[in-house]
XYZ file of N, CA, C and O in Angstrom:
824
model
N -27.364 -7.668 -26.762
C -25.563 -7.759 -27.209
C -24.477 -6.521 -27.381
O -23.563 -6.307 -27.092
N -25.577 -5.201 -28.401
C -23.883 -4.416 -28.714
C -24.026 -3.478 -27.005
O -23.123 -3.352 -27.160
N -24.894 -3.738 -26.339
C -24.499 -3.195 -25.037
C -23.484 -3.141 -24.415
O -22.639 -2.847 -23.818
N -23.702 -4.891 -24.596
C -22.308 -5.620 -23.685
C -21.823 -5.713 -23.761
O -19.883 -4.996 -24.111
N -21.599 -5.753 -25.639
C -20.195 -5.510 -25.852
C -19.620 -4.291 -25.642
O -18.346 -4.035 -25.832
N -19.908 -2.677 -25.677
C -19.811 -1.748 -25.408
C -18.912 -1.952 -24.219
O -18.459 -1.387 -24.167
N -19.978 -2.812 -23.444
C -19.350 -2.257 -21.372
C -17.886 -2.691 -22.075
O -17.108 -1.998 -20.813
N -18.181 -3.947 -22.773
C -16.939 -4.861 -22.233
C -15.524 -4.187 -23.053
O -14.406 -4.378 -22.226
N -15.617 -3.600 -24.177
C -14.699 -3.264 -24.621
C -14.273 -1.594 -23.607
O -13.156 -1.456 -23.659
N -15.651 -0.671 -22.895
C -14.570 0.514 -22.145
C -14.363 0.168 -21.124
O -13.560 0.974 -20.733
N -14.589 -1.434 -20.824
C -14.230 -1.404 -19.253
C -12.266 -2.323 -19.446
O -10.895 -1.542 -18.876
N -12.512 -2.755 -21.050
C -10.647 -2.830 -21.740
C -10.571 -1.879 -21.323
O -9.237 -1.753 -21.650
N -11.055 -0.570 -22.327
C -10.066 -0.171 -22.416
C -9.788 1.044 -20.898
O -8.271 1.155 -21.008
N -10.771 1.106 -20.126
C -10.322 2.113 -19.538
C -8.583 1.169 -18.375
O -7.752 1.200 -17.582
N -9.214 0.122 -17.586
C -8.688 -1.397 -17.540
C -6.646 -0.685 -17.941
O -6.086 -0.943 -17.213
N -6.502 -1.007 -19.024
C -5.614 -0.408 -19.756
C -4.628 0.831 -19.466
O -3.676 1.140 -18.720
N -6.213 1.712 -19.247
C -5.246 2.675 -19.258
C -4.641 2.656 -17.063
O -4.512 3.965 -16.425
N -5.011 1.712 -16.542
C -4.727 1.589 -14.897
C -3.846 0.409 -15.111
O -3.843 0.494 -13.682
N -3.225 0.377 -15.356
C -2.635 -1.131 -15.457
C -0.981 -0.782 -15.540
O -0.668 0.280 -16.072
N -0.704 -1.239 -14.764
C 0.590 -0.961 -14.490
C 1.576 -0.548 -12.677
O 0.419 -0.845 -12.621
N 3.105 -0.381 -13.005
C 2.977 -0.192 -12.026
C 2.369 1.592 -10.993
O 2.830 2.470 -11.798
N 1.727 1.907 -9.992
C 0.817 2.705 -9.785
C 2.256 3.610 -8.998
O 1.881 5.288 -8.907
N 2.582 3.270 -7.516
C 3.531 3.987 -7.085
C 4.627 2.689 -6.620
O 3.933 1.841 -6.744
N 5.750 3.232 -6.562
C 6.704 2.614 -6.668
C 7.810 3.277 -5.553
O 8.000 5.103 -5.767
N 7.046 3.565 -4.029
C 8.134 4.270 -3.293
C 8.903 4.312 -2.275
O 8.751 3.129 -1.925
N 9.731 3.928 -2.527
C 11.919 3.880 -1.627
C 11.910 4.846 -0.842
O 12.773 5.044 -0.473
N 11.454 5.614 -0.151
C 11.006 6.792 1.147
C 12.644 6.933 1.150
O 13.172 7.355 1.926
N 13.541 8.021 -0.664
C 14.468 8.750 -0.662
C 14.862 9.948 0.038
O 15.404 10.458 0.878
N 13.137 10.678 0.132
C 12.901 11.799 1.457
C 11.829 11.640 1.671
O 10.395 12.157 0.817
N 11.140 11.441 2.887
C 9.708 11.377 3.433
C 9.575 12.694 3.876
O 8.421 12.986 3.301
N 10.253 13.239 3.527
C 9.662 14.972 3.862
C 9.094 15.150 2.508
O 7.888 16.267 2.431
N 8.945 15.071 1.535
C 7.976 14.946 0.818
C 7.078 14.551 -0.410
O 6.217 14.167 -1.384
N 6.344 13.365 0.815
C 5.459 12.339 0.874
C 3.858 12.846 0.585
O 3.770 12.786 -0.029
N 4.316 14.117 1.505
C 2.352 14.644 1.229
C 2.638 15.732 0.217
O 1.221 15.585 -0.505
N 3.347 15.807 -0.833
C 2.955 16.604 -1.709
C 3.164 15.490 -2.756
O 2.334 15.879 -4.015
N 3.037 14.432 -2.449
C 3.355 13.221 -3.570
C 1.366 12.547 -2.851
O 1.198 11.269 -4.147
N 0.768 12.878 -2.547
C -0.073 12.804 -2.568
C -0.627 11.669 -1.474
O -1.853 11.351 -0.601
N 0.567 11.812 -0.480
C 0.844 10.841 0.746
C -0.397 11.187 1.923
O 0.117 12.667 2.051
N -0.666 10.081 3.564
C -0.892 11.236 4.403
C -0.536 10.492 5.088
O -0.585 9.330 5.346
N -0.181 11.152 6.567
C 0.566 11.103 7.794
C -0.124 11.462 9.173
O -0.242 13.272 8.315
N -0.516 10.886 9.585
C -1.285 10.950 11.009
C -0.914 10.905 11.583
O -1.036 8.849 12.236
N -0.388 10.860 12.946
C -0.004 10.401 13.976
C -0.876 10.471 15.289
O -1.291 11.795 16.100
N -1.889 9.888 15.613
C -2.740 10.120 16.696
C -2.445 8.883 17.619
O -3.445 9.420 19.049
N -1.436 9.125 17.922
C -0.983 8.874 19.281
C -1.136 9.599 20.674
O -1.546 10.471 20.138
N -1.608 8.802 22.123
C -1.483 9.621 22.743
C -0.748 9.262 24.302
O -1.574 7.680 24.114
N -0.643 9.817 24.891
C -0.911 11.338 24.737
C 0.617 11.389 23.388
O 1.221 10.254 23.883
N 0.135 12.685 22.911
C 1.338 12.624 22.226
C 2.949 13.156 22.302
O 3.396 13.134 23.603
N 3.842 12.220 21.605
C 5.233 11.931 22.265
C 6.212 12.561 21.409
O 5.420 13.618 21.263
N 7.472 12.568 22.178
C 8.418 14.475 21.439
C 8.397 13.999 19.780
O 9.426 14.708 19.199
N 8.828 13.030 19.370
C 8.726 12.214 17.874
C 7.372 12.873 17.497
O 6.139 12.104 18.152
N 7.308 13.477 16.096
C 5.850 13.850 15.372
C 4.811 12.093 14.643
O 3.906 12.400 14.638
N 5.325 11.794 14.571
C 5.840 10.574 13.253
C 6.675 10.050 12.466
O 7.300 9.997 13.582
N 5.851 9.378 12.230
C 6.486 8.679 10.856
C 8.465 9.565 10.435
O 7.708 10.748 9.933
N 9.515 9.284 9.955
C 10.515 10.217 10.092
C 11.415 9.232 9.052
O 10.987 8.759 8.682
N 12.729 10.216 7.992
C 13.352 9.987 7.892
C 14.103 8.304 8.156
O 14.389 8.493 9.522
N 14.475 6.843 7.917
C 15.011 6.614 8.746
C 16.209 6.070 8.946
O 17.101 7.430 7.957
N 17.099 5.658 9.912
C 18.018 6.391 10.501
C 18.711 4.831 10.197
O 18.883 3.892 10.913
N 20.147 5.140 9.493
C 20.562 3.970 9.380
C 21.948 3.874 10.117
O 22.587 2.683 10.363
N 22.343 4.483 11.784
C 22.354 4.017 13.261
C 22.160 2.857 13.583
O 22.668 1.863 14.089
N 20.632 2.651 13.363
C 19.562 1.749 13.436
C 19.828 0.692 12.958
O 20.264 -0.368 13.034
N 19.363 0.883 11.833
C 19.955 -0.635 10.856
C 19.130 0.722 9.350
O 19.213 1.738 8.679
N 20.271 -0.311 8.156
C 19.660 -0.021 6.471
C 18.723 0.029 6.054
O 17.824 -0.967 6.632
N 18.475 0.328 5.169
C 17.691 0.638 4.141
C 17.596 -0.635 2.941
O 18.607 -1.453 3.363
N 15.992 -1.398 2.981
C 16.150 -2.431 2.369
C 17.165 -2.292 1.320
O 17.443 -3.708 0.632
N 16.339 -1.613 0.472
C 16.851 -1.125 -0.837
C 17.576 0.604 -1.130
O 17.041 1.054 -0.031
N 18.612 0.803 -1.423
C 19.043 2.091 -2.450
C 19.579 2.281 -0.830
O 20.568 1.791 -0.146
N 19.371 4.026 -1.204
C 20.419 4.961 0.145
C 20.308 4.601 1.101
O 19.232 3.918 2.328
N 21.977 3.734 2.633
C 21.044 3.153 4.192
C 20.419 4.382 4.456
O 18.871 3.239 5.379
N 19.383 5.133 4.663
C 18.608 5.408 5.175
C 17.473 5.292 3.982
O 16.716 6.670 4.932
N 17.490 5.325 3.666
C 15.473 5.448 1.913
C 14.786 4.257 2.566
O 14.905 3.580 2.168
N 14.421 4.828 4.417
C 13.226 3.884 4.704
C 12.508 5.073 5.005
O 12.986 5.919 5.413
N 11.025 4.210 5.619
C 10.301 5.556 6.425
C 10.137 4.662 7.906
O 10.364 3.642 7.683
N 10.373 5.992 9.295
C 10.154 4.606 10.642
C 9.838 5.318 11.456
O 9.001 6.584 11.425
N 9.390 4.422 12.070
C 8.332 5.360 13.092
C 8.763 4.469 14.826
O 9.573 3.435 14.678
N 8.510 4.935 15.971
C 9.902 5.131 16.830
C 8.563 4.828 18.007
O 7.361 6.124 18.260
N 9.172 4.420 19.331
C 7.714 4.385 20.348
C 7.449 6.050 21.019
O 7.145 5.544 21.856
N 8.798 6.953 20.877
C 8.646 7.928 21.076
C 7.327 9.205 20.401
O 7.125 9.671 20.581
N 6.714 8.324 20.173
C 5.498 8.462 18.912
C 4.375 9.067 20.025
O 3.620 10.206 19.835
N 4.428 8.499 20.940
C 3.628 8.694 22.043
C 4.198 8.886 23.094
O 5.974 8.898 23.010
N 3.854 9.341 23.751
C 4.372 9.771 25.214
C 4.728 8.682 26.122
O 4.246 7.856 26.501
N 5.586 8.727 27.332
C 5.986 7.648 27.813
C 4.159 6.681 28.764
O 3.526 7.962 29.446
N 3.552 5.276 28.952
C 3.064 5.326 29.317
C 1.304 5.560 27.738
O 0.210 4.757 28.586
N 1.686 5.894 27.185
C 1.287 6.421 26.384
C 0.761 5.616 25.702
O 1.162 4.458 25.911
N -0.239 5.429 24.009
C -0.329 4.029 22.853
C -0.504 5.274 22.086
O -0.555 5.649 21.247
N 0.220 3.903 21.245
C 1.193 4.219 20.111
C -0.193 4.101 18.664
O -1.604 3.215 18.655
N -0.708 5.116 18.210
C -1.929 4.911 16.720
C -1.163 5.905 15.684
O -1.886 6.689 15.120
N -0.433 5.252 15.231
C 0.222 6.219 14.270
C 0.225 5.830 12.796
O 0.718 5.273 12.586
N -1.057 6.535 11.419
C -1.150 5.993 10.823
C 0.301 6.767 9.182
O 0.144 7.929 9.336
N -0.159 6.423 8.573
C 0.650 6.102 6.700
C -0.545 5.417 5.508
O -0.672 4.695 6.199
N -0.585 6.632 5.062
C -1.243 6.461 3.953
C -0.887 6.722 2.660
O -0.386 7.488 2.747
N -1.025 5.502 1.547
C -0.529 5.642 0.354
C -1.416 6.831 -0.794
O -2.687 6.470 0.043
N -1.380 7.111 -1.564
C -1.870 8.064 -2.425
C -2.766 7.414 -3.239
O -2.895 6.071 -3.299
N -3.996 7.738 -3.193
C -5.355 7.721 -3.836
C -4.814 6.363 -5.932
O -3.761 7.197 -6.095
N -5.680 5.574 -6.185
C -5.102 4.517 -6.875
C -6.933 3.883 -7.186
O -7.788 3.091 -6.403
N -6.370 3.527 -8.591
C -7.826 2.772 -8.939
C -8.394 1.316 -8.637
O -6.962 0.894 -8.392
N -9.038 1.403 -8.369
C -9.079 -0.727 -7.888
C -10.067 -1.256 -8.845
O -11.022 -2.288 -8.633
N -10.158 -0.299 -10.538
C -11.314 -0.641 -11.735
C -10.659 -2.795 -11.286
O -11.357 -3.237 -11.727
N -9.660 -2.997 -12.046
C -9.605 -4.199 -12.534
C -8.534 -5.051 -11.000
O -8.045 -6.296 -11.558
N -8.271 -4.603 -9.841
C -7.635 -5.068 -9.270
C -6.347 -4.836 -8.489
O -5.894 -4.366 -9.434
N -5.288 -4.847 -7.042
C -4.857 -4.037 -7.336
C -3.761 -4.723 -5.736
O -4.605 -5.708 -5.165
N -1.901 -5.246 -6.049
C -1.330 -5.843 -5.609
C -0.939 -5.111 -4.823
O -0.348 -4.289 -5.579
N -1.007 -5.325 -3.917
C 0.207 -3.728 -2.455
C 1.194 -5.035 -2.048
O 1.085 -5.865 -1.807
N 2.620 -3.741 -2.169
C 3.992 -5.260 -1.828
C 4.322 -4.022 -0.818
O 5.218 -3.084 -1.253
N 5.968 -4.895 0.035
C 6.683 -3.548 0.707
C 7.174 -4.429 1.851
O 6.956 -6.267 2.223
N 7.951 -3.914 2.536
C 8.702 -4.636 3.702
C 8.795 -4.079 4.781
O 9.257 -2.946 5.235
N 9.027 -5.196 5.683
C 9.389 -4.512 7.388
C 10.119 -4.924 7.611
O 10.824 -5.798 7.762
N 11.402 -3.525 8.913
C 12.388 -4.548 9.409
C 11.727 -3.505 11.233
O 10.773 -2.777 11.253
N 12.283 -4.571 12.580
C 12.459 -4.234 13.436
C 12.868 -3.696 14.146
O 13.839 -4.545 13.390
N 13.686 -2.751 14.975
C 15.116 -2.758 15.414
C 15.424 -3.973 16.632
O 15.000 -4.924 17.361
N 16.427 -5.131 16.275
C 16.815 -5.969 17.051
C 17.678 -5.665 18.801
O 18.623 -6.174 18.928
N 16.361 -5.351 19.671
C 16.271 -4.622 20.590
C 16.402 -5.685 21.567
O 14.834 -5.989 21.341
N 16.225 -6.320 22.331
C 15.579 -7.081 23.367
C 14.542 -7.006 23.824
O 15.221 -5.036 24.746
N 13.548 -7.324 24.453
C 12.705 -7.047 25.775
C 11.251 -5.966 24.875
O 10.836 -5.174 25.416
N 11.604 -5.710 24.172
C 10.377 -4.960 22.762
C 10.115 -5.446 21.598
O 10.878 -6.159 21.140
N 8.457 -5.358 21.513
C 8.156 -5.992 20.130
C 7.776 -4.185 19.372
O 7.084 -3.544 20.219
N 6.854 -4.586 17.899
C 6.381 -3.740 17.113
C 5.279 -3.922 16.148
O 5.534 -5.191 15.945
N 4.720 -3.717 16.536
C 3.065 -3.656 15.761
C 2.740 -3.037 14.797
O 2.370 -1.696 14.753
N 2.489 -2.995 13.712
C 2.047 -3.163 12.567
C 0.367 -3.550 11.677
O 0.620 -4.844 12.302
N 0.245 -2.864 11.254
C -1.552 -3.207 11.209
C -1.947 -2.686 9.293
O -1.373 -1.353 9.181
N -1.616 -3.414 8.370
C -1.725 -2.704 7.162
C -3.158 -3.193 6.162
O -3.442 -4.308 6.824
N -3.558 -3.053 5.122
C -5.266 -2.997 4.283
C -5.433 -1.838 3.636
O -4.477 -1.108 3.506
N -6.776 -1.948 2.864
C -7.155 -1.215 2.150
C -7.995 -0.025 3.003
O -8.484 -0.216 4.118
N -7.208 1.093 2.622
C -9.050 1.786 3.408
C -9.882 2.721 1.909
O -8.931 2.924 0.837
N -10.410 3.875 2.493
C -11.311 4.091 1.122
C -10.559 5.335 0.991
O -9.391 6.158 2.209
N -11.014 6.227 -0.682
C -9.975 7.278 -0.174
C -10.284 8.657 0.920
O -9.054 9.262 0.612
N -10.658 8.479 1.480
C -11.300 9.282 2.176
C -10.171 8.598 4.173
O -9.808 9.517 4.816
N -9.278 7.874 3.779
C -9.069 7.658 4.754
C -9.179 6.289 5.398
O -8.732 6.525 7.572
N -10.790 5.375 5.794
C -11.240 4.851 6.635
C -10.329 3.285 6.301
O -11.131 3.078 4.918
N -10.489 2.646 6.864
C -9.628 1.514 6.774
C -10.514 0.706 7.932
O -10.537 0.282 9.338
N -10.297 -0.533 6.836
C -11.264 -2.234 8.097
C -9.987 -3.538 7.268
O -9.538 -3.546 6.290
N -10.936 -3.999 8.061
C -9.960 -5.204 8.492
C -8.795 -5.258 7.904
O -8.283 -6.286 7.188
N -7.941 -5.139 9.053
C -7.176 -4.967 8.908
C -5.649 -5.771 9.122
O -6.874 -6.481 10.077
N -4.592 -6.839 8.622
C -3.726 -7.456 9.332
C -2.845 -7.407 10.594
O -2.494 -5.977 10.104
N -3.260 -7.250 11.300
C -1.755 -6.785 12.331
C -0.571 -8.077 12.758
O -0.583 -9.463 12.405
N -0.095 -7.638 13.077
C 1.345 -8.274 13.255
C 2.497 -7.708 14.020
O 2.635 -6.729 14.103
N 3.550 -8.840 14.541
C 4.441 -8.669 15.376
C 6.220 -8.828 14.458
O 5.589 -9.820 13.537
N 6.779 -6.900 14.150
C 7.335 -6.710 13.109
C 8.259 -7.311 13.629
O 9.272 -7.645 14.137
N 9.017 -9.214 12.563
C 10.929 -9.247 12.906
C 11.537 -8.559 12.348
O 11.518 -7.049 12.297
N 12.711 -8.968 13.881
C 13.913 -7.909 13.805
C 15.087 -8.874 13.544
O 16.098 -8.162 12.769
N 15.655 -10.001 12.569
C 16.215 -10.775 11.934
C 16.896 -10.164 10.435
O 18.401 -10.473 10.414
N 15.531 -9.058 9.988
C 16.324 -8.835 8.253
C 14.539 -8.189 7.205
O 13.632 -8.352 8.628
N 14.610 -7.810 6.908
C 13.970 -7.157 6.258
C 13.155 -8.581 5.449
O 12.967 -9.198 5.274
N 11.788 -8.217 5.510
C 10.683 -9.425 5.005
C 9.847 -8.821 4.527
O 9.016 -7.144 5.495
N 9.603 -9.313 3.651
C 8.168 -8.825 2.560
C 6.877 -9.467 2.838
O 6.993 -10.073 2.899
N 5.955 -8.073 2.410
C 4.517 -8.610 2.623
C 4.013 -7.784 1.721
O 3.685 -6.992 0.322
N 2.274 -8.850 1.218
C 1.677 -8.634 -0.050
C 0.360 -8.417 0.349
O 0.094 -9.634 0.795
N -0.533 -8.254 -0.279
C -2.016 -8.029 -0.133
C -2.374 -7.168 -1.494
O -2.044 -7.153 -2.485
N -3.946 -8.076 -1.667
C -4.648 -8.331 -2.948
C -6.184 -7.785 -2.218
O -6.343 -7.975 -1.546
N -6.514 -7.073 -3.543
C -7.744 -6.512 -3.398
C -8.559 -6.590 -4.867
O -8.249 -5.934 -5.819
N -9.401 -7.347 -4.947
C -10.218 -7.465 -6.422
C -10.822 -6.786 -6.297
O -11.005 -5.331 -6.139
N -11.202 -6.433 -8.483
C -11.436 -5.864 -8.711
C -13.111 -4.729 -8.295
O -13.963 -5.316 -7.688
N -12.921 -3.562 -8.131
C -14.372 -2.497 -8.204
C -13.988 -1.322 -8.305
O -13.397 -0.910 -9.021
N -14.884 -1.085 -8.515
C -14.883 0.792 -8.408
C -14.916 1.509 -8.134
O -14.516 1.138 -6.519
N -13.983 3.083 -8.334
C -13.493 3.427 -7.295
C -11.793 3.428 -6.812
O -11.149 3.294 -7.952
N -12.124 4.341 -5.800
C -10.359 3.803 -5.576
C -10.016 3.782 -4.350
O -10.948 3.739 -3.530
N -9.028 3.663 -3.960
C -8.555 3.195 -2.935
C -6.958 3.513 -2.123
O -6.761 4.370 -2.992
N -7.088 3.559 -0.550
C -4.896 3.555 0.074
C -4.971 2.703 0.339
O -6.528 1.815 0.311
N -3.878 2.416 1.123
C -2.898 1.378 1.709
C -2.534 1.376 2.707
O -2.360 3.155 2.845
N -3.270 1.448 3.852
C -2.833 1.979 5.404
C -1.706 0.786 5.937
O -1.957 -0.165 5.707
N -1.274 1.756 7.019
C -0.070 0.599 7.458
C -0.253 2.149 9.143
O -0.461 3.430 9.071
N -0.550 1.380 10.666
C -0.958 1.293 11.612
C 0.775 1.059 12.280
O 0.281 -0.099 12.677
N 0.627 1.801 12.777
C 2.396 1.468 13.918
C 1.150 2.000 15.354
O 0.825 3.110 15.578
N 0.374 0.473 15.525
C 0.212 0.815 17.233
C 0.571 -0.238 18.663
O 1.807 -0.894 17.819
N -0.253 0.532 19.419
C 0.372 -0.146 20.630
C 1.104 0.029 21.838
O 0.723 1.480 21.648
N 1.477 -0.134 22.605
C 1.868 0.560 24.440
C 3.642 1.054 23.820
O 4.234 0.628 23.490
N 3.325 1.996 23.591
C 4.954 3.131 23.790
C 5.929 2.538 24.632
O 6.767 2.022 24.521
N 5.530 1.704 25.595
C 6.617 1.507 26.751
C 6.995 -0.127 26.446
O 8.101 -0.360 26.446
N 6.231 -0.516 25.204
C 6.740 -2.326 24.718
C 7.217 -2.361 22.958
O 8.316 -2.968 22.678
N 7.307 -1.017 22.518
C 7.430 -0.896 21.544
C 8.941 0.155 21.504
O 9.846 -0.432 22.228
N 9.688 0.332 20.355
C 10.801 0.185 20.043
C 11.244 0.703 19.001
O 11.051 2.361 18.773
N 10.985 0.327 17.794
C 11.465 1.411 16.368
C 10.928 0.381 14.604
O 11.477 -0.455 15.307
N 10.801 0.930 13.691
C 9.891 -0.337 13.400
C 10.457 0.779 11.812
O 10.291 2.364 11.507
N 10.809 -0.232 10.669
C 11.371 0.827 9.219
C 10.545 0.426 8.454
O 9.391 -1.465 7.981
N 10.077 0.621 7.172
C 9.350 0.468 5.980
C 9.847 0.600 4.957
O 10.396 1.815 5.179
N 9.786 0.313 3.840
C 10.853 0.487 2.998
C 9.755 -0.453 1.500
O 9.384 -0.840 1.466
N 10.428 0.039 0.598
C 9.954 0.210 -0.831
C 8.816 -0.418 -1.267
O 7.936 -2.030 -0.968
N 7.361 0.761 -1.095
C 5.959 0.299 -1.252
C 5.671 0.392 -2.762
O 6.137 1.300 -2.984
N 5.065 -0.895 -3.167
C 5.070 -1.086 -4.149
C 2.646 -1.546 -4.591
O 3.340 -2.068 -4.589
N 2.333 0.028 -5.651
C 1.308 -0.558 -6.278
C 1.328 -0.985 -7.299
O 1.667 -0.098 -8.403
N 0.826 -1.809 -7.969
C 0.594 -3.453 -8.664
C -1.179 -2.993 -8.848
O -1.313 -4.069 -8.856
N -1.429 -2.192 -10.528
C -2.214 -3.063 -11.240
C -2.243 -3.855 -12.521
O -1.547 -3.773 -13.450
N -3.188 -4.638 -12.307
C -2.274 -6.256 -13.450
C -2.969 -5.600 -14.563
O -3.709 -4.811 -14.618
N -2.301 -6.601 -15.646
C -3.186 -6.074 -17.194
C -3.783 -6.730 -17.384
O -3.814 -8.086 -16.763
N -5.397 -6.162 -17.656
C -6.747 -6.243 -18.029
C -6.509 -7.507 -19.530
O -7.549 -7.398 -19.746
N -6.282 -8.413 -18.804
C -5.988 -9.270 -19.946
C -7.172 -10.531 -20.488
O -7.196 -10.414 -21.096
N -8.085 -10.640 -19.390
C -9.177 -11.122 -19.348
C -9.975 -10.564 -19.690
O -10.802 -10.638 -20.993
N -10.011 -9.369 -19.954
C -10.845 -8.229 -20.004
C -10.411 -7.826 -21.596
O -12.197 -8.187 -22.092
N -9.618 -7.769 -21.965
C -9.411 -7.421 -23.544
C -9.740 -9.124 -24.065
O -10.020 -8.749 -25.042
N -9.565 -10.489 -23.746
C -9.803 -11.320 -24.349
C -11.581 -11.241 -24.627
O -11.908 -12.310 -25.464
N -12.226 -11.554 -23.840
C -13.740 -11.181 -23.519
C -14.023 -10.648 -24.781
O -15.357 -11.116 -25.399
N -13.081 -9.370 -24.595
C -13.602 -7.787 -25.315
C -13.725 -8.462 -26.638
O -14.510 -8.335 -27.899
N -12.292 -9.797 -26.843
C -12.224 -9.564 -28.080
C -13.311 -11.404 -28.773
O -13.868 -10.723 -30.036
N -13.676 -11.650 -27.748
C -14.005 -13.079 -28.049
C -15.738 -12.795 -28.479
O -16.840 -12.987 -29.588
N -16.548 -11.027 -28.169
C -17.697 -10.575 -28.263
C -17.504 -10.020 -29.465
O -18.270 -10.364 -30.370
N -16.790 -9.659 -29.849
C -16.443 -8.912 -30.883
C -16.997 -9.920 -32.410
O -16.781 -9.021 -33.479
N -16.021 -11.023 -32.585
C -16.082 -12.084 -33.149
C -17.006 -13.099 -33.564
O -17.608 -12.773 -34.455
N -17.771 -12.870 -31.833
C -19.251 -13.384 -32.072
C -20.607 -12.807 -33.324
O -21.160 -13.279 -33.608
N -20.299 -11.064 -33.128
C -20.893 -10.114 -33.501
C -20.865 -10.170 -35.351
O -21.082 -10.623 -35.904
N -19.563 -10.527 -35.469
C -18.602 -10.409 -36.910
C -19.611 -12.183 -37.525
O -19.720 -11.952 -38.414
N -19.512 -13.065 -36.951
C -20.262 -14.326 -37.055
C -21.585 -14.477 -37.486
O -21.620 -14.564 -37.956
N -21.773 -13.914 -36.125
C -23.416 -13.846 -36.832
C -24.268 -12.470 -38.018
O -24.727 -12.780 -38.581
N -22.886 -11.581 -38.685
C -22.847 -10.902 -39.352
C -23.093 -11.683 -40.630
O -23.997 -11.037 -42.081
N -22.008 -12.290 -40.389
C -21.666 -12.791 -42.296
C -22.763 -14.149 -41.775
O -23.455 -14.529 -43.402
N -23.615 -14.441 -41.407
C -24.319 -15.361 -41.101
C -25.234 -15.335 -41.455
O -26.316 -15.960 -42.215
N -25.783 -13.983 -42.022
C -27.299 -12.953 -41.922
C -27.581 -12.971 -43.418
O -27.848 -13.421 -44.273
N -25.685 -12.613 -43.543
C -25.381 -12.170 -45.021
C -25.521 -13.591 -46.247
O -26.036 -13.331 -47.717
């Protein structure tokens, strides 16, 4: 019983330390992302004339929030003509001890005859992603998406992949990425209940 109580208390204290919004990125300055732990990796083939993710262009469309250019963008020139897009963006690491919710906004340029594909999902700390969700990004306005991962030991990243045939793609924007670790109320309530049970047993023995 004592071991279980200690485990519950430790879990509660660790969870409290990780609770709250741990990443809230509005992409005011894309050039600073790597210094904050983000990973940008353009693996498109053959390489195109633009290096990968870049600062948003307000002349294409304005950001979801903040200054007009404060979003991160990718486009068909990430790969050469006839090539294949494979452009990745990973958040900094975050704890998954009590579960994590990630929310973000996407928008594509409103040009006829093109479509932009994004895949997203959780990845390991080293950047290995699995079970990604793929979608065609809407053109009519910014759309919010979210994903959840249940409690597990260790840390994770969240990955975005801009993919598809370069000749069919156009321009896509990503904005307002929020990584939220929920308050561990259930763990703390359980720990409090266990403490009450121990106290009751001690009074009964006395």
